Amino acid sequence: ETHARRFNTRFLLLDTAGEVQADSLRDSTPEDSLEGQTIRYPELESALAGDSDAGVYRLQSGEYAMYGAVPVVRGGEVEGALLVAGSLNEVVASLSAVVHRLLAAGLVINIVIAVVTWVVARRLTSPLMQLNRAARRLGSGDLQTRVNIQSTDETGDLAETFNDMAQQLEEHDRMQRRFVSDASHELRSPIGSAMVLLEALESSMRNGDRSLFSSLHEQLRRMSRLVNQLLELARLEEWDESSVSDQERADAQHVVRRVLRRLEPMASARRVHLKEHLQTIPPILGSEENLERVVQSLVENAIKYTPTGGHVSVDISATATPDPGVRLTVRDNGPGISPEDLPHIFDRFYRADASRSRGEGGFGLGLAIAKRRVEVLGGSIDVDSQPGRGTTFSVNLPTADTAT
């Protein structure tokens, strides 16, 4: 009983039959005493067989307890066993607290590791992502793209190399455009002089076949158109969008109607029907000349490639997404453009149907000039086409209110 009170345990003394001979609770709580009762536990069986044993149990109350049994030996023979039962609640509570602390500490550590890993990964990958975006812009034609990466490692070296490459590409493109502009200027004078001399020579001939002179005159006119288009494209390439006057406004409906009236004879000669669907829209920012040249090029190109009896429709509507503005659509039911030609349709000197383009007198510069004029107007142009189902050019332009 003294040991039971001291260690908060319970002692049972049993005989070889498993009957309780003494219980430490006999005096303190006699109603709970097990004296005179027979009990069976695996640990008790082992003790009566001469071996000490112990085990942990979870009681019906939910508490944990440990039972330990040792044999009582006298004269070399086992005469009974001593069963000790002790509560493990404090131990379990301590272990549970330790486990909870470990779990909380592990969660905090995992969060810290995740945050540190994200920060480190961000610092490592951010320059590469910046380089990737810059490379995409450079590939799309923005030769003024540069990256600002202040680093002394391999990534910094790569960024410096990228900037050097972009600088060289921009300089090469500037030299190429300057060459085209200078060459166009230089070619205009001798071509004009040759045309004047050829006309004078042709008019001085009273007799004879003039077909050779007509052929030469036509080739000079074609060369003159090519030079003029090259010069126009060179000027547009040098155009600074920031120099566009905020006072310039263009009435898209008026421009479209004027172009359609001008091209009506051409469409009638080819028996192509022109349609228009023009909504009331606010004016766009920019000159009517630029817009008119864009509409003229797209509609004229559509008429050329639309078969007899076909139609060309021009639509103007207001847009709300992604930004408020105006959408101009030129749609035909011609033969369409093949998928392999579609990505290059706005490239300079590119002709999807080279033989037909030569017959029509084109040089593959009209759409490139139209695209640049759209960019000068602050808009964008794209094309959608399927072979046998026609072609649709869509021009998105900001309105004057949106631009300001």
Coordinates of C-alpha atoms in Angstrom, one line a residue:
E1 CA 0.0 0.0 0.0
T2 CA 2.9 2.3 0.7
H3 CA 4.5 1.7 -2.7
A4 CA 1.0 2.1 -4.4
R5 CA 0.5 5.5 -2.9
R6 CA 4.1 6.6 -3.6
F7 CA 4.1 5.6 -7.2
N8 CA 0.4 5.9 -8.0
T9 CA 0.2 2.3 -8.9
R10 CA -1.8 -0.8 -7.9
F11 CA -0.4 -4.0 -6.5
L12 CA -2.1 -7.4 -6.6
L13 CA -0.7 -10.5 -5.0
L14 CA -2.0 -13.7 -6.5
D15 CA -1.6 -17.4 -5.8
T16 CA -0.8 -20.1 -8.4
A17 CA -4.5 -20.4 -9.2
G18 CA -4.7 -16.7 -10.2
E19 CA -6.8 -15.8 -7.1
V20 CA -6.1 -12.4 -5.7
Q21 CA -4.8 -12.7 -2.1
A22 CA -4.0 -9.1 -1.5
D23 CA -5.0 -5.8 -3.2
S24 CA -3.4 -2.4 -2.5
L25 CA -6.9 -0.8 -2.7
R26 CA -8.2 -2.9 0.2
D27 CA -8.0 -0.2 2.8
S28 CA -8.4 3.0 0.6
T29 CA -11.3 1.9 -1.7
P30 CA -12.5 -1.5 -0.4
E31 CA -15.4 -1.4 -2.9
D32 CA -12.9 -1.7 -5.8
S33 CA -10.8 -4.4 -4.2
L34 CA -10.3 -7.6 -6.1
E35 CA -9.4 -9.8 -3.2
G36 CA -10.8 -13.3 -3.5
Q37 CA -11.4 -12.9 -7.3
T38 CA -9.6 -14.8 -10.0
I39 CA -8.2 -12.8 -12.9
R40 CA -6.4 -13.8 -16.0
Y41 CA -3.9 -11.7 -18.0
P42 CA -1.1 -12.9 -20.4
E43 CA 1.5 -11.2 -18.2
L44 CA 0.1 -13.1 -15.1
E45 CA 0.2 -16.4 -16.9
S46 CA 3.9 -15.7 -17.8
A47 CA 4.7 -14.8 -14.2
L48 CA 3.1 -18.0 -12.9
A49 CA 5.2 -19.9 -15.4
G50 CA 8.3 -18.3 -13.9
D51 CA 8.9 -15.5 -16.4
S52 CA 8.5 -11.7 -15.9
D53 CA 6.3 -9.9 -18.5
A54 CA 4.6 -6.6 -19.1
G55 CA 2.1 -5.1 -21.5
V56 CA 0.2 -1.9 -22.4
Y57 CA -3.6 -1.8 -22.5
R58 CA -6.2 0.8 -23.4
L59 CA -9.0 0.6 -20.9
Q60 CA -12.7 1.1 -21.6
S61 CA -12.5 4.6 -20.2
G62 CA -10.0 5.5 -22.9
E63 CA -7.0 5.7 -20.5
Y64 CA -3.8 3.7 -21.0
A65 CA -2.2 1.4 -18.4
M66 CA 0.7 -0.9 -18.2
Y67 CA 0.5 -4.3 -16.5
G68 CA 3.7 -5.9 -15.2
A69 CA 3.9 -9.3 -13.5
V70 CA 6.8 -11.1 -11.7
P71 CA 6.8 -14.5 -10.2
V72 CA 6.9 -15.0 -6.4
V73 CA 9.5 -17.8 -5.8
R74 CA 10.2 -19.5 -2.5
G75 CA 12.4 -22.5 -2.1
G76 CA 13.0 -22.5 -5.9
E77 CA 9.3 -22.9 -6.7
V78 CA 6.7 -20.4 -7.9
E79 CA 4.1 -19.9 -5.2
G80 CA 2.3 -17.0 -6.9
A81 CA 2.8 -13.7 -8.7
L82 CA 2.8 -10.0 -8.1
L83 CA 0.9 -7.9 -10.6
V84 CA 1.6 -4.2 -10.8
A85 CA -0.8 -1.9 -12.8
G86 CA 0.3 1.7 -13.5
S87 CA -1.4 4.6 -15.4
L88 CA 0.3 5.8 -18.6
N89 CA -1.9 8.9 -19.0
E90 CA 0.9 11.4 -18.2
V91 CA 3.3 9.6 -20.5
V92 CA 0.8 9.4 -23.3
A93 CA -0.1 13.1 -22.7
S94 CA 3.6 14.0 -22.8
L95 CA 4.1 12.0 -26.0
S96 CA 1.0 13.5 -27.6
A97 CA 2.3 17.0 -26.8
V98 CA 5.7 16.2 -28.3
V99 CA 4.0 14.8 -31.4
H100 CA 1.9 17.9 -31.8
R101 CA 4.9 20.1 -31.3
L102 CA 6.8 18.1 -33.9
L103 CA 3.9 18.3 -36.3
A104 CA 3.6 22.1 -35.8
A105 CA 7.4 22.5 -36.1
G106 CA 7.4 20.3 -39.3
L107 CA 4.5 22.4 -40.8
V108 CA 6.4 25.6 -40.1
I109 CA 9.6 24.2 -41.4
N110 CA 7.8 23.0 -44.6
I111 CA 6.2 26.4 -45.1
V112 CA 9.6 28.2 -44.6
I113 CA 11.3 25.7 -47.0
A114 CA 8.6 26.3 -49.6
V115 CA 8.8 30.0 -49.3
V116 CA 12.6 30.0 -49.5
T117 CA 12.5 27.6 -52.4
W118 CA 10.0 29.8 -54.3
V119 CA 12.1 32.9 -53.7
V120 CA 15.3 31.2 -54.8
A121 CA 13.6 29.6 -57.8
R122 CA 12.1 32.9 -58.7
R123 CA 15.5 34.6 -58.5
L124 CA 17.0 31.9 -60.7
T125 CA 14.2 31.6 -63.2
S126 CA 13.1 35.3 -63.5
P127 CA 16.0 36.3 -65.7
L128 CA 15.4 33.3 -67.9
M129 CA 11.7 34.1 -68.2
Q130 CA 12.6 37.7 -69.0
L131 CA 15.0 36.5 -71.7
N132 CA 12.4 34.2 -73.1
R133 CA 9.8 37.0 -73.3
A134 CA 12.4 39.3 -74.9
A135 CA 13.3 36.6 -77.5
R136 CA 9.7 36.2 -78.4
R137 CA 9.3 40.0 -78.9
L138 CA 12.5 40.1 -80.9
G139 CA 11.3 37.2 -83.1
S140 CA 8.0 39.0 -83.7
G141 CA 9.9 41.9 -85.2
D142 CA 10.4 44.3 -82.2
L143 CA 14.1 44.9 -82.8
Q144 CA 14.3 47.5 -80.0
T145 CA 13.7 44.8 -77.3
R146 CA 16.4 44.8 -74.6
V147 CA 16.7 43.0 -71.3
N148 CA 17.8 44.6 -68.0
I149 CA 19.5 41.9 -66.0
Q150 CA 22.1 43.0 -63.5
S151 CA 24.0 39.8 -62.8
T152 CA 27.6 38.7 -62.9
D153 CA 27.0 35.0 -63.5
E154 CA 26.3 33.1 -66.7
T155 CA 22.8 34.5 -66.9
G156 CA 24.2 38.1 -66.9
D157 CA 26.6 37.1 -69.7
L158 CA 23.7 35.6 -71.7
A159 CA 21.7 38.8 -71.2
E160 CA 24.6 40.9 -72.4
T161 CA 25.0 38.7 -75.5
F162 CA 21.3 38.9 -76.2
N163 CA 21.4 42.7 -76.0
D164 CA 24.4 42.8 -78.3
M165 CA 22.6 40.6 -80.8
A166 CA 19.5 42.7 -80.7
Q167 CA 21.6 45.8 -81.2
Q168 CA 23.3 44.3 -84.3
L169 CA 19.9 43.2 -85.7
E170 CA 18.4 46.6 -85.2
E171 CA 21.4 48.2 -86.8
H172 CA 21.3 45.8 -89.7
D173 CA 17.6 46.4 -90.2
R174 CA 18.1 50.2 -90.1
M175 CA 20.9 49.9 -92.7
Q176 CA 18.7 47.7 -94.9
R177 CA 15.8 50.2 -94.7
R178 CA 18.1 53.1 -95.4
F179 CA 19.4 51.3 -98.4
V180 CA 15.9 50.6 -99.8
S181 CA 15.0 54.3 -99.2
D182 CA 18.2 55.6 -100.8
A183 CA 17.9 53.2 -103.7
S184 CA 14.3 54.1 -104.3
H185 CA 15.2 57.8 -104.4
E186 CA 18.0 57.2 -106.8
L187 CA 15.9 55.0 -109.1
R188 CA 13.0 57.4 -109.4
S189 CA 14.9 60.0 -111.4
P190 CA 16.4 57.8 -114.1
I191 CA 13.1 55.9 -114.5
G192 CA 11.2 59.1 -114.9
S193 CA 13.7 60.4 -117.4
A194 CA 13.6 57.1 -119.4
M195 CA 9.8 57.3 -119.5
V196 CA 9.8 60.8 -120.8
L197 CA 12.5 60.0 -123.4
L198 CA 10.6 56.9 -124.4
E199 CA 7.4 58.8 -124.9
A200 CA 9.2 61.5 -126.9
L201 CA 10.8 58.8 -129.1
E202 CA 7.5 57.0 -129.5
S203 CA 5.6 60.2 -130.5
S204 CA 8.3 61.1 -133.0
M205 CA 7.8 57.9 -135.0
R206 CA 5.4 58.5 -137.7
N207 CA 5.3 55.0 -139.0
G208 CA 6.4 51.6 -137.9
D209 CA 5.4 49.2 -135.2
R210 CA 5.0 50.8 -131.8
S211 CA 4.4 47.6 -129.9
L212 CA 8.0 47.4 -128.7
F213 CA 7.8 50.9 -127.3
S214 CA 4.5 50.1 -125.6
S215 CA 6.0 47.0 -124.0
L216 CA 9.0 49.0 -122.9
H217 CA 6.7 51.8 -121.6
E218 CA 4.7 49.2 -119.6
Q219 CA 7.8 47.7 -118.0
L220 CA 9.0 51.2 -117.0
R221 CA 5.6 51.9 -115.5
R222 CA 5.8 48.6 -113.5
M223 CA 9.3 49.5 -112.4
S224 CA 8.1 52.9 -111.4
R225 CA 5.3 51.4 -109.3
L226 CA 7.8 49.1 -107.6
V227 CA 10.1 51.9 -106.8
N228 CA 7.2 54.0 -105.4
Q229 CA 6.0 51.2 -103.3
L230 CA 9.5 50.6 -101.9
L231 CA 9.9 54.2 -101.1
E232 CA 6.5 54.3 -99.5
L233 CA 7.4 51.2 -97.3
A234 CA 10.7 52.8 -96.4
R235 CA 9.0 56.0 -95.3
L236 CA 6.4 54.0 -93.3
E237 CA 9.2 52.0 -91.6
E238 CA 10.8 55.3 -90.4
W239 CA 7.4 56.6 -89.2
D240 CA 7.4 57.5 -85.5
E241 CA 4.0 56.7 -84.0
S242 CA 4.5 59.4 -81.4
S243 CA 4.5 62.1 -84.1
V244 CA 0.9 61.4 -85.0
S245 CA -1.1 64.5 -84.3
D246 CA -3.8 64.2 -81.7
Q247 CA -6.0 66.5 -83.8
E248 CA -6.2 64.1 -86.8
R249 CA -9.5 62.2 -87.0
A250 CA -10.7 59.8 -89.6
D251 CA -14.4 59.0 -90.4
A252 CA -14.2 55.3 -91.2
Q253 CA -17.7 55.1 -92.8
H254 CA -17.0 58.0 -95.1
V255 CA -13.6 56.5 -96.1
V256 CA -15.1 53.1 -96.9
R257 CA -17.9 54.5 -99.0
R258 CA -15.5 56.6 -101.0
V259 CA -13.2 53.6 -101.6
L260 CA -16.1 51.4 -102.7
R261 CA -17.4 54.0 -105.1
R262 CA -13.9 54.3 -106.6
L263 CA -13.5 50.6 -107.0
E264 CA -17.0 49.9 -108.3
P265 CA -16.0 50.0 -112.0
M266 CA -13.2 47.5 -111.3
A267 CA -15.6 45.2 -109.5
S268 CA -18.2 45.5 -112.3
A269 CA -15.7 44.7 -114.9
R270 CA -14.9 41.5 -113.1
R271 CA -18.6 40.9 -112.2
V272 CA -17.9 41.0 -108.5
H273 CA -20.6 42.3 -106.2
L274 CA -19.5 44.7 -103.5
K275 CA -21.5 44.7 -100.2
E276 CA -21.2 47.0 -97.2
H277 CA -22.5 46.8 -93.6
L278 CA -21.4 50.0 -91.8
Q279 CA -22.4 50.7 -88.2
T280 CA -22.4 54.1 -86.7
I281 CA -19.0 54.4 -84.9
P282 CA -16.9 57.2 -83.4
P283 CA -14.0 58.6 -85.4
I284 CA -10.6 57.0 -85.1
L285 CA -7.3 58.7 -84.3
G286 CA -5.2 59.2 -87.4
S287 CA -5.2 60.6 -90.9
E288 CA -7.9 59.6 -93.4
E289 CA -5.2 59.1 -96.0
N290 CA -3.6 56.2 -94.1
L291 CA -7.0 54.6 -93.5
E292 CA -8.1 55.1 -97.1
R293 CA -4.9 53.5 -98.4
V294 CA -5.5 50.5 -96.1
V295 CA -9.1 50.0 -97.2
Q296 CA -8.1 50.5 -100.8
S297 CA -5.4 47.9 -100.7
L298 CA -7.6 45.3 -98.9
V299 CA -10.7 45.7 -101.1
E300 CA -8.7 45.9 -104.3
N301 CA -6.8 42.8 -103.4
A302 CA -10.1 41.0 -102.6
I303 CA -11.6 42.0 -105.9
K304 CA -8.6 40.7 -107.8
Y305 CA -8.8 37.2 -106.2
T306 CA -12.6 36.8 -106.2
P307 CA -13.9 34.7 -109.1
T308 CA -16.6 35.9 -111.5
G309 CA -20.0 36.1 -109.8
G310 CA -18.5 36.3 -106.3
H311 CA -18.8 39.0 -103.7
V312 CA -16.7 41.1 -101.5
S313 CA -18.2 42.5 -98.3
V314 CA -16.8 45.3 -96.1
D315 CA -18.1 45.5 -92.5
I316 CA -17.5 48.2 -89.8
S317 CA -18.5 47.6 -86.2
A318 CA -17.7 48.7 -82.8
T319 CA -15.7 46.4 -80.5
A320 CA -15.7 46.1 -76.7
T321 CA -13.1 43.5 -76.1
P322 CA -10.2 43.3 -75.5
D323 CA -10.3 47.1 -75.8
P324 CA -13.0 49.5 -77.1
G325 CA -12.4 50.4 -80.7
V326 CA -13.4 49.8 -84.3
R327 CA -13.2 46.6 -86.4
L328 CA -13.0 46.8 -90.2
T329 CA -13.5 43.5 -91.9
V330 CA -13.0 42.7 -95.6
R331 CA -14.3 39.3 -96.6
D332 CA -14.4 37.6 -100.0
N333 CA -15.4 34.1 -101.2
G334 CA -12.4 33.6 -103.4
P335 CA -10.1 30.5 -103.5
G336 CA -8.6 31.3 -100.1
I337 CA -5.0 31.0 -98.9
S338 CA -3.2 27.8 -98.1
P339 CA -2.1 27.1 -94.5
E340 CA 1.6 27.1 -95.5
D341 CA 1.3 30.6 -97.1
L342 CA -0.9 32.2 -94.4
P343 CA 1.9 32.9 -91.9
H344 CA 3.9 34.8 -94.6
I345 CA 1.1 36.8 -96.1
F346 CA 2.3 40.1 -94.7
D347 CA 6.0 39.5 -95.6
R348 CA 7.6 41.8 -98.1
F349 CA 7.8 40.4 -101.7
Y350 CA 5.9 37.3 -100.7
R351 CA 3.3 36.1 -103.1
A352 CA 1.0 33.2 -102.4
D353 CA 0.2 32.8 -106.1
A354 CA 3.3 34.1 -107.8
S355 CA 2.1 33.6 -111.3
R356 CA -1.2 35.4 -110.8
S357 CA 0.5 38.2 -108.9
R358 CA 2.8 39.0 -111.8
G359 CA -0.2 38.9 -114.2
E360 CA -2.0 41.4 -112.0
G361 CA 1.1 43.6 -111.7
G362 CA 1.7 43.1 -108.0
F363 CA 5.1 42.8 -106.3
G364 CA 4.1 41.3 -102.9
L365 CA 4.3 44.7 -101.1
G366 CA 0.7 45.8 -100.9
L367 CA -0.2 43.8 -97.7
A368 CA 3.1 44.7 -96.1
I369 CA 2.4 48.4 -96.7
A370 CA -1.2 48.0 -95.4
K371 CA 0.0 46.3 -92.2
R372 CA 2.5 49.1 -91.6
R373 CA -0.1 51.7 -92.1
V374 CA -2.4 50.0 -89.7
E375 CA 0.4 50.0 -87.1
V376 CA 0.9 53.7 -87.7
L377 CA -2.8 54.1 -86.9
G378 CA -2.2 52.3 -83.6
G379 CA -4.1 49.1 -84.6
S380 CA -3.5 45.6 -85.7
I381 CA -4.4 43.4 -88.7
D382 CA -4.9 39.7 -89.0
V383 CA -6.1 37.3 -91.6
D384 CA -8.3 34.1 -91.5
S385 CA -8.5 31.9 -94.6
Q386 CA -9.2 28.4 -95.6
P387 CA -8.7 27.0 -99.1
G388 CA -11.9 27.1 -101.1
R389 CA -13.8 29.1 -98.5
G390 CA -12.5 32.7 -99.0
T391 CA -10.4 35.0 -97.0
T392 CA -11.2 37.5 -94.2
F393 CA -8.9 40.4 -93.3
S394 CA -9.7 42.0 -89.9
V395 CA -8.4 45.4 -88.9
N396 CA -8.7 46.6 -85.3
L397 CA -8.3 50.3 -84.7
P398 CA -8.6 52.4 -81.6
T399 CA -11.1 55.2 -81.5
A400 CA -10.1 58.8 -80.9
D401 CA -11.7 58.8 -77.4
T402 CA -10.0 55.5 -76.5
A403 CA -6.6 56.7 -77.7
T404 CA -6.7 59.9 -75.7

